[in-house]
Amino acid sequence: MIQAMTAMFSYSFMVRALIVGVLVSVSAALLGVSLVLKRYSMIGDGLSHVGFGALSIAAVTGMAELAVAIPVVVIAAVLLLRISENAHIKGDGAIALISTGSLALGVMVISTTTGVNTDIMNYLFGSILAMSGPDAALSLVLSAAVLILFLLFYNRMFAVTFDEGFARATGSPAGSYNTLLACLTAVIIVLGMRMMGALLISSLIIFPPLTAMRLCKTFKGTVICSGMLSAVCFIIGMFISFFFSTPTGASVVAVNIAAFAVFSLIAHIKTLK
Amino acid sequence: MSLLTCENAALAYDGRVVISGLDFSVEQGDLLCVTGENGAGKSTLIKGLLGLIKPKSGHIYTGDGLMHKEIGYLPQQNKFHHDFPASVEEVVLSGCLNSIGHRPFYKKAEKQRAADNMVRLGISSIAKQCYGQLSGGQQRRVLLARALCATHRLLLLDEPASGLDPIATAELYRIISHLNRNDGITVIMVSHDIPAAVSMAKHMLHLGNGAIFYGTPEEYKATSSGSAFLGGGA
Ligand SMILES: Nc1ncnc2c1ncn2[C@@H]1O[C@H](COP(=O)(O)OP(=O)(O)OP(=O)(O)O)[C@@H](O)[C@H]1O
Ligand SMILES: [Mg+2]
């Protein structure tokens, strides 16, 4: 076992992937608590599809992936937020339009040049090799920045998540905090989707908070538990992926499902007592 | 200059006017009680005064240097989904958000303010419990404590006594009068408890079927709606 681990970490890209992966998973889980509670999880899903479209275009035109995808997804995040705030213009439908539209566009763009091949598979389901590229350092800095910003805005995030009307009425710029939340989510989705895949990245946002909420009754507890859970699940998922040669994204999601099951069981046992 | 001024303001949802012809002002130190039957637009008025709804016509503006950061607010409903993970302590402390300026975290002073308000409303013993799993009246007290934390000059209360037991209600009225008299806090309160409103208020605002009454409690008692609500006939 120890030997196998040493073998794993002898690849420098694995070490990088692990560090970036943990930072991204933790950030996603922290942002996820607010997103899930505000019923914005659909936005996360929509953004990952927009990210797929943007990455495809970047790959085909030969531009730097992150330099294209991050601005595009951030803009999409602000747009999706506006749409879901104005609920009467059929927010759900509009989000689905944008997300499936981007997905279709991405597939079209890729297949015109290289044909449907491993590129699409990598973008849809993720690849650990994504972290070996020149963007690894940038990913590290960006995910650390998201984490720090979330912590600095923690109290404000709680206020707008719990009761936005009150926050607004008592002089907090709730709209700006929502926008910040959407933008941080956009950055994390782009960073994470290259490893986890466009189809699976939103699970990093949704699973840990839902799992944590099975047992935690305070916001702080939920945030801490969600972050730690996400890190642990990611690391276990990475090991499984390495030793059994399973895709990273799917392995991490599988571990998250297991954690959810365990937490639900414990919660259930607690209610029986 | 008045703290809040309404100039022939009308408030509407999606273009449908709910109240119009609002013409009154609230001075520093005032205690205004808003009455009227269900659906008359009292909560809408409160949201309009808070700037959560923009007037469809006319103007609502703050004066006297009043900033939103100095306002405390109690919404009418406690509706947050019941499994929202938040402790009583966290909810009350979030009322102090408007006093922390650009700091990221709360200091001792704010935590003390939250603790004091929890004592005031008798909820210290449930500080660690989950907000969503409390009774309606307990939730009311928590949101009241949060409103008090946020209040520096103006306090808007939308049916503060709803769901409270008689002892808590009496205590609440005592707290409101004390804040108004001793701390100079201006209070605007929606209430269906007309006898209490009339005895506490400095001004009354009654909303109903297009007719709006604004005046002192004495003048209010003389009106037909006032005596009807006070049960004058009985
Ligand atoms: N969010 C909303 N969208 C559309 N119409 C609304 C909305 N909220 C309230 N209304 C309408 O506005 C009118 C006034 O509602 P409001 O809540 O202000 O009444 P209220 O005087 O506070 O009543 P209550 O005593 O029951 O609290 C009602 O006819 C209601 O149908
Ligand atoms: Mg009301």
Coordinates of C-alpha atoms and ligand atoms in Angstrom, one line a residue:
Chain A
M1 CA 0.0 0.0 0.0
I2 CA 2.7 2.5 1.1
Q3 CA 4.7 1.5 -2.0
A4 CA 1.7 2.0 -4.2
M5 CA 1.2 5.5 -2.8
T6 CA 4.8 6.4 -3.2
A7 CA 4.5 5.2 -6.8
M8 CA 1.5 7.4 -7.3
F9 CA 3.1 10.5 -5.9
S10 CA 6.3 9.9 -7.9
Y11 CA 4.4 11.4 -10.8
S12 CA 4.6 15.1 -10.3
F13 CA 1.4 15.7 -12.2
M14 CA -0.4 13.5 -9.7
V15 CA 0.8 15.6 -6.8
R16 CA -0.3 18.8 -8.7
A17 CA -3.7 17.2 -9.5
L18 CA -4.2 16.2 -5.9
I19 CA -3.5 19.7 -4.6
V20 CA -5.5 21.6 -7.2
G21 CA -8.3 18.9 -6.9
V22 CA -8.5 19.3 -3.1
L23 CA -8.6 23.1 -3.3
V24 CA -11.3 23.0 -6.0
S25 CA -13.4 20.4 -4.2
V26 CA -13.3 22.3 -1.0
S27 CA -14.2 25.6 -2.7
A28 CA -17.0 23.9 -4.6
A29 CA -18.4 22.4 -1.5
L30 CA -18.3 25.7 0.4
L31 CA -20.0 27.6 -2.4
G32 CA -22.4 24.7 -2.8
V33 CA -23.9 25.2 0.7
S34 CA -25.3 28.6 -0.4
L35 CA -26.1 27.5 -3.9
V36 CA -28.2 24.5 -2.7
L37 CA -29.9 26.5 0.0
K38 CA -30.8 29.3 -2.3
R39 CA -32.0 26.8 -4.9
Y40 CA -29.4 27.9 -7.4
S41 CA -28.1 24.3 -8.0
M42 CA -29.4 24.5 -11.6
I43 CA -27.1 27.4 -12.2
G44 CA -24.1 25.2 -11.4
D45 CA -25.3 22.6 -13.8
G46 CA -26.0 25.2 -16.5
L47 CA -22.6 26.8 -16.1
S48 CA -20.7 23.5 -16.5
H49 CA -22.4 23.1 -19.9
V50 CA -21.5 26.6 -20.9
G51 CA -17.9 25.8 -19.8
F52 CA -17.9 22.8 -22.1
G53 CA -18.9 24.9 -25.0
A54 CA -16.2 27.5 -24.2
L55 CA -13.5 24.8 -23.7
S56 CA -14.3 23.3 -27.0
I57 CA -14.1 26.6 -28.8
A58 CA -10.8 27.3 -27.1
A59 CA -9.4 23.9 -28.1
V60 CA -10.4 24.3 -31.7
T61 CA -9.1 27.8 -32.1
G62 CA -5.9 27.0 -30.2
M63 CA -6.4 29.6 -27.6
A64 CA -5.5 29.1 -23.9
E65 CA -8.3 27.1 -22.3
L66 CA -8.7 29.0 -19.1
A67 CA -8.3 32.4 -20.7
V68 CA -11.3 31.7 -22.8
A69 CA -13.5 29.6 -20.6
I70 CA -13.3 31.7 -17.3
P71 CA -14.5 35.0 -18.8
V72 CA -17.2 33.3 -20.8
V73 CA -18.5 31.3 -17.9
V74 CA -18.4 34.3 -15.5
I75 CA -20.5 36.2 -18.0
A76 CA -22.9 33.3 -18.3
A77 CA -23.1 33.1 -14.5
V78 CA -24.2 36.7 -14.1
L79 CA -26.7 36.1 -16.9
L80 CA -28.2 33.0 -15.4
L81 CA -28.4 34.7 -12.0
R82 CA -30.4 37.5 -13.5
I83 CA -32.7 35.0 -15.2
S84 CA -33.4 33.0 -12.1
E85 CA -34.0 36.1 -10.0
N86 CA -36.7 37.3 -12.4
A87 CA -38.6 34.1 -11.9
H88 CA -41.6 35.1 -13.9
I89 CA -39.8 34.9 -17.2
K90 CA -39.6 31.1 -16.9
G91 CA -36.2 30.8 -15.4
D92 CA -35.9 27.1 -15.5
G93 CA -36.6 26.9 -19.2
A94 CA -34.2 29.7 -20.0
I95 CA -31.4 28.0 -18.0
A96 CA -32.0 24.7 -19.8
L97 CA -31.9 26.5 -23.2
I98 CA -28.6 28.1 -22.5
S99 CA -27.0 24.9 -21.0
T100 CA -28.2 22.5 -23.7
G101 CA -27.4 25.1 -26.4
S102 CA -23.8 25.4 -25.2
L103 CA -23.4 21.7 -25.0
A104 CA -24.6 21.2 -28.6
L105 CA -22.5 24.1 -29.8
G106 CA -19.4 22.6 -28.1
V107 CA -20.0 19.2 -29.7
M108 CA -20.5 20.7 -33.1
V109 CA -17.3 22.8 -32.9
I110 CA -15.2 19.9 -31.8
S111 CA -16.5 17.4 -34.3
T112 CA -16.1 19.7 -37.3
T113 CA -12.4 19.7 -36.7
T114 CA -11.2 16.6 -35.0
G115 CA -14.2 14.4 -35.2
V116 CA -16.0 12.9 -32.1
N117 CA -13.1 11.5 -30.2
T118 CA -11.2 11.5 -26.9
D119 CA -11.3 15.3 -26.7
I120 CA -15.1 15.2 -26.2
M121 CA -14.8 12.3 -23.8
N122 CA -12.2 14.2 -21.8
Y123 CA -14.3 17.4 -21.6
L124 CA -17.5 15.5 -20.8
F125 CA -16.1 13.1 -18.2
G126 CA -12.8 14.7 -17.2
S127 CA -9.2 13.7 -17.2
I128 CA -6.6 13.8 -14.5
L129 CA -4.1 14.7 -17.2
A130 CA -5.7 18.1 -17.5
M131 CA -3.7 19.1 -14.5
S132 CA -0.4 18.4 -16.2
G133 CA -0.8 21.4 -18.6
P134 CA 0.7 24.8 -18.2
D135 CA -2.5 26.0 -16.5
A136 CA -1.7 24.0 -13.3
A137 CA -0.1 26.9 -11.5
L138 CA -2.9 29.3 -12.6
S139 CA -5.5 26.8 -11.4
L140 CA -3.8 26.6 -8.0
V141 CA -3.7 30.4 -7.6
L142 CA -7.4 30.8 -8.7
S143 CA -8.8 28.1 -6.6
A144 CA -6.9 29.4 -3.5
A145 CA -8.2 32.9 -4.3
V146 CA -11.8 31.6 -4.4
L147 CA -11.4 29.9 -1.1
I148 CA -10.0 33.0 0.6
L149 CA -12.7 35.2 -0.9
F150 CA -15.4 32.8 0.3
L151 CA -14.0 32.9 3.9
L152 CA -13.7 36.7 3.9
F153 CA -17.4 36.9 2.8
Y154 CA -18.6 34.1 4.9
N155 CA -20.8 36.2 7.2
R156 CA -22.3 38.1 4.3
M157 CA -23.0 34.8 2.4
F158 CA -24.9 33.5 5.4
A159 CA -27.0 36.7 5.6
V160 CA -28.0 36.6 1.9
T161 CA -28.5 32.9 2.0
F162 CA -30.8 32.9 5.0
D163 CA -32.9 36.0 4.3
E164 CA -32.0 38.1 1.3
G165 CA -34.9 40.5 1.9
F166 CA -33.7 41.3 5.4
A167 CA -30.1 41.7 4.3
R168 CA -31.2 44.1 1.5
A169 CA -33.6 46.1 3.8
T170 CA -30.9 46.6 6.4
G171 CA -28.4 48.0 4.0
S172 CA -26.4 45.1 2.6
P173 CA -25.7 45.1 -1.1
A174 CA -27.3 41.6 -1.5
G175 CA -27.2 41.9 -5.3
S176 CA -23.5 42.3 -5.3
Y177 CA -23.0 39.3 -2.9
N178 CA -25.2 37.1 -5.2
T179 CA -23.1 38.2 -8.2
L180 CA -19.9 37.4 -6.3
L181 CA -21.3 34.0 -5.4
A182 CA -22.2 33.3 -9.1
C183 CA -18.7 34.5 -10.3
L184 CA -16.8 32.4 -7.8
T185 CA -18.9 29.4 -8.8
A186 CA -18.1 30.1 -12.4
V187 CA -14.4 30.1 -11.8
I188 CA -14.5 26.9 -9.7
I189 CA -16.6 25.1 -12.3
V190 CA -14.2 25.9 -15.1
L191 CA -11.2 24.8 -12.9
G192 CA -12.9 21.7 -11.8
M193 CA -14.6 20.5 -15.0
R194 CA -11.3 19.7 -16.7
M195 CA -10.6 17.1 -14.1
M196 CA -14.2 16.1 -13.2
G197 CA -15.8 16.6 -16.6
A198 CA -18.6 18.9 -17.6
L199 CA -21.3 16.3 -16.8
L200 CA -20.0 15.6 -13.3
I201 CA -18.6 18.8 -11.9
S202 CA -21.9 20.0 -10.5
S203 CA -21.9 17.0 -8.2
L204 CA -19.0 18.5 -6.4
I205 CA -21.2 21.5 -5.6
I206 CA -24.3 19.6 -4.7
F207 CA -23.3 16.3 -2.9
P208 CA -21.1 17.6 0.0
P209 CA -23.6 20.2 1.2
L210 CA -26.5 17.8 1.0
T211 CA -24.5 15.1 2.8
A212 CA -23.4 17.6 5.5
M213 CA -27.0 18.8 6.0
R214 CA -28.1 15.3 6.9
L215 CA -26.4 15.7 10.2
C216 CA -25.4 19.4 10.7
K217 CA -27.9 21.8 12.2
T218 CA -25.9 25.0 12.1
F219 CA -24.6 26.9 9.0
K220 CA -21.0 27.0 10.3
G221 CA -21.1 23.3 11.0
T222 CA -22.6 22.5 7.6
V223 CA -19.9 24.6 5.8
I224 CA -17.0 23.0 7.7
C225 CA -18.4 19.5 7.4
S226 CA -19.2 20.0 3.7
G227 CA -15.6 21.3 2.9
M228 CA -13.9 18.5 4.8
L229 CA -16.1 15.8 3.4
S230 CA -15.5 17.1 -0.1
A231 CA -11.7 17.0 0.4
V232 CA -11.8 13.5 1.9
C233 CA -14.1 12.2 -0.9
F234 CA -11.8 13.7 -3.5
I235 CA -8.7 12.1 -2.1
I236 CA -10.3 8.7 -1.8
G237 CA -11.7 9.0 -5.3
M238 CA -8.2 9.9 -6.6
F239 CA -6.8 6.7 -5.0
I240 CA -9.5 4.6 -6.4
S241 CA -9.1 6.1 -9.8
F242 CA -5.3 5.5 -9.7
F243 CA -5.4 1.9 -8.5
F244 CA -8.3 0.7 -10.4
S245 CA -7.8 2.8 -13.5
T246 CA -11.3 4.2 -13.3
P247 CA -12.1 7.8 -14.6
T248 CA -11.3 10.3 -11.8
G249 CA -14.5 12.3 -12.0
A250 CA -16.8 9.2 -11.8
S251 CA -14.7 7.8 -9.0
V252 CA -15.0 10.9 -6.9
V253 CA -18.7 11.1 -7.5
A254 CA -19.1 7.4 -6.5
V255 CA -17.3 8.1 -3.1
N256 CA -19.6 11.1 -2.6
I257 CA -22.6 8.9 -3.1
A258 CA -21.3 6.5 -0.6
A259 CA -20.7 9.3 1.9
F260 CA -24.3 10.5 1.3
A261 CA -25.6 7.1 2.0
V262 CA -23.6 6.7 5.2
F263 CA -24.7 10.2 6.5
S264 CA -28.3 9.4 5.6
L265 CA -28.1 6.1 7.5
I266 CA -26.7 7.8 10.6
A267 CA -29.4 10.5 10.5
H268 CA -32.0 7.8 10.2
I269 CA -30.6 5.8 13.1
K270 CA -30.6 9.1 15.2
T271 CA -34.3 9.7 14.6
L272 CA -35.1 6.1 15.6
K273 CA -33.6 6.6 19.0
Chain B
M1 CA -36.3 67.1 7.9
S2 CA -38.3 63.9 8.3
L3 CA -36.7 60.4 8.6
L4 CA -39.1 59.0 5.9
T5 CA -41.4 60.8 3.6
C6 CA -44.1 59.5 1.2
E7 CA -45.2 61.9 -1.4
N8 CA -48.4 60.8 -3.1
A9 CA -46.7 57.4 -3.5
A10 CA -48.4 54.3 -5.1
L11 CA -47.1 50.8 -4.6
A12 CA -47.8 48.0 -7.1
Y13 CA -47.0 44.4 -7.9
D14 CA -46.4 43.7 -11.6
G15 CA -48.3 46.9 -12.5
R16 CA -51.3 46.1 -10.2
V17 CA -51.6 49.0 -7.8
V18 CA -52.2 47.8 -4.2
I19 CA -52.1 51.2 -2.3
S20 CA -52.0 54.7 -3.7
G21 CA -52.1 58.2 -2.4
L22 CA -49.6 57.6 0.5
D23 CA -48.9 61.1 1.8
F24 CA -47.3 61.3 5.2
S25 CA -43.9 61.6 6.9
V26 CA -42.3 60.0 9.9
E27 CA -40.2 62.2 12.2
Q28 CA -37.3 61.1 14.3
G29 CA -38.6 59.7 17.6
D30 CA -42.0 58.9 16.2
L31 CA -44.0 55.7 16.9
L32 CA -46.3 55.0 14.0
C33 CA -48.8 52.1 14.1
V34 CA -50.1 50.8 10.8
T35 CA -53.5 49.1 10.9
G36 CA -56.0 47.8 8.3
E37 CA -57.7 44.6 7.3
N38 CA -56.0 41.6 5.7
G39 CA -54.8 42.4 2.3
A40 CA -55.0 46.2 2.7
G41 CA -51.3 46.5 1.8
K42 CA -49.6 47.0 5.2
S43 CA -46.8 44.6 4.5
T44 CA -46.5 46.2 1.0
L45 CA -46.2 49.6 2.6
I46 CA -43.4 48.4 4.9
K47 CA -41.5 46.9 1.9
G48 CA -42.0 50.2 0.1
L49 CA -40.6 52.1 3.1
L50 CA -37.6 49.8 3.1
G51 CA -36.9 50.3 -0.6
L52 CA -37.6 46.6 -1.4
I53 CA -40.4 47.7 -3.7
K54 CA -40.0 50.9 -5.7
P55 CA -43.1 53.2 -5.9
K56 CA -45.0 53.0 -9.1
S57 CA -45.7 56.7 -8.9
G58 CA -44.9 59.4 -6.4
H59 CA -41.9 59.3 -4.2
I60 CA -40.7 57.6 -1.0
Y61 CA -37.4 58.9 0.3
T62 CA -35.3 58.9 3.4
G63 CA -34.1 62.1 5.1
D64 CA -32.2 63.4 8.0
G65 CA -29.2 61.4 6.9
L66 CA -30.9 58.0 7.6
M67 CA -29.0 55.2 6.1
H68 CA -30.3 51.6 5.4
K69 CA -27.5 50.4 7.7
E70 CA -29.4 52.0 10.6
I71 CA -32.6 50.2 10.0
G72 CA -33.9 47.1 11.8
Y73 CA -36.7 45.0 10.2
L74 CA -39.0 42.2 11.2
P75 CA -40.7 40.5 8.2
Q76 CA -44.3 39.3 8.6
Q77 CA -43.5 35.7 7.8
N78 CA -41.0 33.3 9.4
K79 CA -41.0 31.2 6.2
F80 CA -37.6 29.7 5.6
H81 CA -37.5 26.0 4.9
H82 CA -37.6 24.0 8.0
D83 CA -34.4 22.1 7.4
F84 CA -32.3 25.2 6.7
P85 CA -29.2 24.6 8.8
A86 CA -28.8 27.7 11.0
S87 CA -28.7 28.1 14.7
V88 CA -30.6 30.7 16.7
E89 CA -27.3 32.3 17.5
E90 CA -26.2 32.6 13.9
V91 CA -29.6 34.1 12.8
V92 CA -29.5 36.7 15.6
L93 CA -25.9 37.6 14.9
S94 CA -26.6 38.1 11.3
G95 CA -28.6 41.2 12.4
C96 CA -25.3 42.8 13.3
L97 CA -24.1 42.6 9.7
N98 CA -24.9 46.3 9.1
S99 CA -22.6 47.4 11.9
I100 CA -19.4 45.7 10.8
G101 CA -18.6 48.0 7.9
H102 CA -15.9 46.5 5.7
R103 CA -14.6 44.1 8.3
P104 CA -15.0 40.4 7.3
F105 CA -15.8 39.1 10.8
Y106 CA -17.8 40.0 13.9
K107 CA -16.0 41.5 16.9
K108 CA -16.8 41.0 20.6
A109 CA -19.0 44.1 20.6
E110 CA -21.4 42.6 18.0
K111 CA -21.4 39.2 19.6
Q112 CA -22.3 40.9 22.9
R113 CA -25.1 42.9 21.3
A114 CA -26.5 39.6 19.9
A115 CA -26.2 37.9 23.3
D116 CA -27.9 40.9 25.0
N117 CA -30.8 40.8 22.6
M118 CA -31.2 37.1 23.0
V119 CA -31.5 37.6 26.8
R120 CA -34.0 40.4 26.2
L121 CA -36.3 38.1 24.2
G122 CA -35.7 35.1 26.5
I123 CA -34.1 32.9 23.9
S124 CA -30.6 32.4 25.4
S125 CA -31.4 28.9 26.4
I126 CA -32.2 27.8 22.8
A127 CA -29.2 29.7 21.3
K128 CA -27.6 26.5 19.9
Q129 CA -30.8 25.0 18.5
C130 CA -31.7 24.8 14.8
Y131 CA -33.9 27.8 13.9
G132 CA -36.1 25.8 11.5
Q133 CA -37.1 23.3 14.2
L134 CA -38.4 25.9 16.7
S135 CA -42.1 26.7 17.3
G136 CA -43.7 29.6 15.5
G137 CA -43.5 31.9 18.5
Q138 CA -39.9 31.0 19.3
Q139 CA -39.0 31.7 15.6
R140 CA -40.8 35.1 16.0
R141 CA -38.6 35.9 19.0
V142 CA -35.5 35.0 17.2
L143 CA -36.3 37.3 14.2
L144 CA -37.2 40.0 16.7
A145 CA -33.8 39.7 18.4
R146 CA -32.2 39.9 14.9
A147 CA -34.2 43.0 14.1
L148 CA -33.1 44.7 17.4
C149 CA -29.5 43.9 16.5
A150 CA -29.8 45.7 13.3
T151 CA -31.7 48.7 14.7
H152 CA -29.7 51.9 15.2
R153 CA -32.2 54.6 14.4
L154 CA -35.3 53.1 12.8
L155 CA -37.2 49.9 13.5
L156 CA -39.9 48.5 11.2
L157 CA -42.0 45.7 12.6
D158 CA -44.6 43.7 10.6
E159 CA -47.0 42.2 13.0
P160 CA -44.4 41.7 15.8
A161 CA -46.9 40.1 18.2
S162 CA -48.3 37.5 15.9
G163 CA -47.7 34.0 17.4
L164 CA -46.4 35.4 20.7
D165 CA -48.0 34.3 24.0
P166 CA -49.5 37.1 26.2
I167 CA -46.5 37.4 28.5
A168 CA -44.1 37.7 25.5
T169 CA -46.4 40.2 23.9
A170 CA -46.5 42.4 26.9
E171 CA -42.7 42.2 27.2
L172 CA -42.4 43.0 23.5
Y173 CA -44.5 46.1 23.9
R174 CA -42.5 47.2 26.9
I175 CA -39.2 46.7 24.9
I176 CA -40.6 48.7 21.9
S177 CA -41.8 51.6 24.2
H178 CA -38.5 51.6 26.0
L179 CA -36.5 51.7 22.7
N180 CA -38.7 54.5 21.5
R181 CA -38.6 56.6 24.7
N182 CA -35.2 56.0 26.1
D183 CA -33.0 55.3 23.0
G184 CA -34.9 57.7 20.6
I185 CA -35.4 54.9 18.1
T186 CA -38.2 55.6 15.6
V187 CA -40.6 52.7 15.3
I188 CA -43.1 51.8 12.6
M189 CA -45.2 48.9 13.5
V190 CA -48.0 47.0 11.7
S191 CA -50.5 45.6 14.3
H192 CA -53.9 44.1 14.5
D193 CA -53.9 44.7 18.3
I194 CA -55.7 48.1 18.1
P195 CA -56.0 48.8 21.8
A196 CA -52.3 48.3 22.3
A197 CA -51.5 50.3 19.2
V198 CA -53.7 53.2 20.2
S199 CA -52.1 53.3 23.7
M200 CA -48.5 53.2 22.4
A201 CA -48.6 55.1 19.2
K202 CA -47.8 58.7 18.6
H203 CA -49.4 58.4 15.1
M204 CA -51.7 56.0 13.4
L205 CA -52.0 55.0 9.8
H206 CA -55.0 53.1 8.7
L207 CA -55.2 51.5 5.3
G208 CA -58.4 50.3 3.8
N209 CA -60.3 50.2 0.5
G210 CA -58.6 53.2 -1.0
A211 CA -59.2 55.4 2.0
I212 CA -56.1 56.2 4.1
F213 CA -56.3 57.6 7.5
Y214 CA -53.3 59.3 9.0
G215 CA -53.4 61.1 12.4
T216 CA -53.0 60.9 16.1
P217 CA -54.5 58.0 18.1
E218 CA -57.2 60.3 19.5
E219 CA -58.3 61.3 16.0
Y220 CA -58.2 57.6 15.0
K221 CA -60.5 56.6 17.8
A222 CA -63.1 59.0 16.5
T223 CA -63.1 57.5 13.0
S224 CA -65.6 54.8 12.0
S225 CA -62.9 52.3 11.2
G226 CA -61.1 53.0 14.4
S227 CA -64.2 52.5 16.5
A228 CA -65.1 49.4 14.5
F229 CA -61.6 47.9 15.1
L230 CA -61.7 48.9 18.7
G231 CA -65.1 47.1 19.0
G232 CA -66.7 50.4 20.0
G233 CA -70.2 49.1 19.3
A234 CA -69.9 46.3 21.8
Ligands
LIG1 N1 -45.5 39.2 -3.9 C1 -46.7 39.6 -4.3 N2 -47.1 39.6 -5.6 C2 -48.3 40.0 -6.0 N3 -49.2 40.5 -5.2 C3 -49.0 40.6 -3.9 C4 -47.7 40.1 -3.4 N4 -47.7 40.3 -2.0 C5 -48.9 40.8 -1.8 N5 -49.7 41.0 -2.9 C6 -51.1 41.5 -2.9 O1 -51.0 42.8 -2.4 C7 -52.1 43.0 -1.6 C8 -51.7 43.5 -0.2 O2 -50.9 42.6 0.4 P1 -50.2 42.8 1.8 O3 -49.4 41.6 2.1 O4 -49.5 44.1 1.7 O5 -51.4 42.9 2.8 P2 -51.4 43.1 4.4 O6 -52.1 44.4 4.6 O7 -50.0 43.0 4.9 O8 -52.3 41.9 4.8 P3 -52.2 41.0 6.2 O9 -52.9 41.6 7.2 O10 -52.8 39.7 5.8 O11 -50.7 40.8 6.5 C9 -52.9 41.7 -1.5 O12 -54.1 41.9 -2.3 C10 -52.0 40.7 -2.1 O13 -52.8 39.8 -2.9
MG2 MG -49.0 41.8 6.1

